[in-house]
C-alpha positions as a printed NumPy array, in Angstrom:
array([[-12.277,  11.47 ,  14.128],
       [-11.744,   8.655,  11.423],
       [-11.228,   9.708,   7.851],
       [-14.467,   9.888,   5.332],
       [-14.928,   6.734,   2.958],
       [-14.556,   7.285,  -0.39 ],
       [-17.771,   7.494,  -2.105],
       [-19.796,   5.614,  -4.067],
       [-21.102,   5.912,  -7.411],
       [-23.993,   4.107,  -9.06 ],
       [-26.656,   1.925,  -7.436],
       [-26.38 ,  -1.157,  -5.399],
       [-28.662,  -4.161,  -4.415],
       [-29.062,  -3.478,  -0.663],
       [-29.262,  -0.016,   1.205],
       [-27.255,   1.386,   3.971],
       [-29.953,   0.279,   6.518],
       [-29.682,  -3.162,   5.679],
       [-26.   ,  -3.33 ,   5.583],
       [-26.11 ,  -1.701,   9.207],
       [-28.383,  -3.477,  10.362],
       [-26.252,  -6.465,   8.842],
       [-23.052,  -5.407,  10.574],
       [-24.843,  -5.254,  14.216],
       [-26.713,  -8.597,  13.708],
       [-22.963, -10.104,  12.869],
       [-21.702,  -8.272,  16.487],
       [-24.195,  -6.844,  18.409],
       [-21.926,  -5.006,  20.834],
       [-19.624,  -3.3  ,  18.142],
       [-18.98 ,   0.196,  18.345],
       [-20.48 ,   2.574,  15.753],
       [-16.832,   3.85 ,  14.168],
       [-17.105,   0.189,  13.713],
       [-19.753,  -0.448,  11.629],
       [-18.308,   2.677,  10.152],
       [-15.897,   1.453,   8.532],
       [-17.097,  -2.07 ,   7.457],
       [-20.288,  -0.411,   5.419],
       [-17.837,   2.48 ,   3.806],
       [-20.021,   5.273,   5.761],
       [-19.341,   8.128,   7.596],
       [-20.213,   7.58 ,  11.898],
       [-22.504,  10.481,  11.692],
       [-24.608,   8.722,   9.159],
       [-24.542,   5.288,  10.997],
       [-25.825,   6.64 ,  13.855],
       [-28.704,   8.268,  11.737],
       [-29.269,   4.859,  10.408],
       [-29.462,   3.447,  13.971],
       [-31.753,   5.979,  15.413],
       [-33.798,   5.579,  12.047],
       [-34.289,   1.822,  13.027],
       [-34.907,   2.301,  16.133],
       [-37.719,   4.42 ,  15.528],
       [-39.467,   1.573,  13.312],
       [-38.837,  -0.892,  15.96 ],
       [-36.302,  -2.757,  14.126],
       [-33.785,  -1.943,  16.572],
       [-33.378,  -1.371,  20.729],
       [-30.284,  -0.812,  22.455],
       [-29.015,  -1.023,  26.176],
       [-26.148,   0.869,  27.626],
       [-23.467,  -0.888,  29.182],
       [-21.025,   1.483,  30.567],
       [-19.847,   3.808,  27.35 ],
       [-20.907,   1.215,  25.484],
       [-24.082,  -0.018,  23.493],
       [-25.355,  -3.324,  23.052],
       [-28.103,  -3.921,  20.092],
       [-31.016,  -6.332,  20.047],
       [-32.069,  -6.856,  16.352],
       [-36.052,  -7.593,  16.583],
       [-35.953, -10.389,  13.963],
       [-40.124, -10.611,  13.423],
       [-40.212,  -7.129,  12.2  ],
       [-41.863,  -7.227,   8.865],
       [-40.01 ,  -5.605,   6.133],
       [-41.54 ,  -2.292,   4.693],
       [-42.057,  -2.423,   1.044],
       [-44.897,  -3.882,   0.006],
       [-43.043,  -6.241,  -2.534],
       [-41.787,  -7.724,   0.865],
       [-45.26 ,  -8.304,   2.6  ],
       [-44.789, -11.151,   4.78 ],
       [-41.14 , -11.126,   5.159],
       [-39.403, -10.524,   8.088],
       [-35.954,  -9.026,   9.392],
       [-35.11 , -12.593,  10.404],
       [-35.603, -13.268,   6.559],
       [-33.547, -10.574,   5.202],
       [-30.668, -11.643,   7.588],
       [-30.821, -15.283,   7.014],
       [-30.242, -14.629,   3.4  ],
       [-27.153, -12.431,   3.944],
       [-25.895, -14.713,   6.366],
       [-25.795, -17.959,   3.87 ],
       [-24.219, -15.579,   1.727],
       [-20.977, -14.549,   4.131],
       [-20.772, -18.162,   4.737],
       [-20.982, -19.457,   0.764],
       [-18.532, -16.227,   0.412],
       [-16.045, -17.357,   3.216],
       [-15.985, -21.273,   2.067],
       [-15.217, -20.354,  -1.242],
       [-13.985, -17.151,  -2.275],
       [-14.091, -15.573,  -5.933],
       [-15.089, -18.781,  -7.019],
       [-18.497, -18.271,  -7.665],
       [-19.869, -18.144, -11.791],
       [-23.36 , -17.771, -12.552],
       [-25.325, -20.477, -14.49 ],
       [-26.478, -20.071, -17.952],
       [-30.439, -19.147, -18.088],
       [-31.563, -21.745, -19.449],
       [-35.316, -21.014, -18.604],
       [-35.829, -18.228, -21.068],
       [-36.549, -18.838, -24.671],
       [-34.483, -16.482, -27.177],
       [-36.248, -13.176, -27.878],
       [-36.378, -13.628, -31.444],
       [-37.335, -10.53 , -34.013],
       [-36.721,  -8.148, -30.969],
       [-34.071,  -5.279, -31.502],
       [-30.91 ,  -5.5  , -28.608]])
């Protein structure tokens, strides 16, 4: 059995469903010690996180041998409400421009100035 990731402290934009679900739309025939590794978790809670989405429908798998291949269903709406109308397709489109902006040009991204907000003026910082 594979040693336990470090941990992680503090919050982060996207949760350890989407970042699984990420990993199998990116390979959907690799293993779970796998995906594992690539989203820093422990196998036991991958496959928790796999059962999970299958259980919403976001998810089926086939057996092949002692292996599993996933099918993603990409029309599945999202589930919070600020989301309405959104699908999975959606959510993985985004992440996938972003692998592909990240693998054309690493570190090399700064963000712009906000130039649409006017100065808070009189308010304490």
């Amino acid at each position: 059995m594979g040693a336990v990731p470090e941990p992680h402290a503090g919050w982060t934009f996207l949760t350890n469903h989407a970042r699984v679900l990420a990993a199998i739309a990116d390979d959907p025939s690799t293993r779970i010690r796998d995906i594992a590794a690539h989203c820093r978790l422990t196998e036991r809670a991958v496959q928790r996180i796999i059962v999970d989405l299958e259980e919403a429908g976001y998810l089926s798998h086939t057996r092949q041998g002692r292996s599993n291949t996933y099918r993603i269903e990409p029309g599945a709406p999202l589930r919070h409400p600020a989301e309405a109308g959104l699908s999975v397709a959606t959510l993985l489109a985004v992440l996938a421009r972003h692998d592909e902006q990240r693998d054309q040009q690493p570190h090399s991204w700064h963000p712009a100035p906000c130039r649409d907000r006017e100065p808070q003026s009189g308010r304490p910082r």
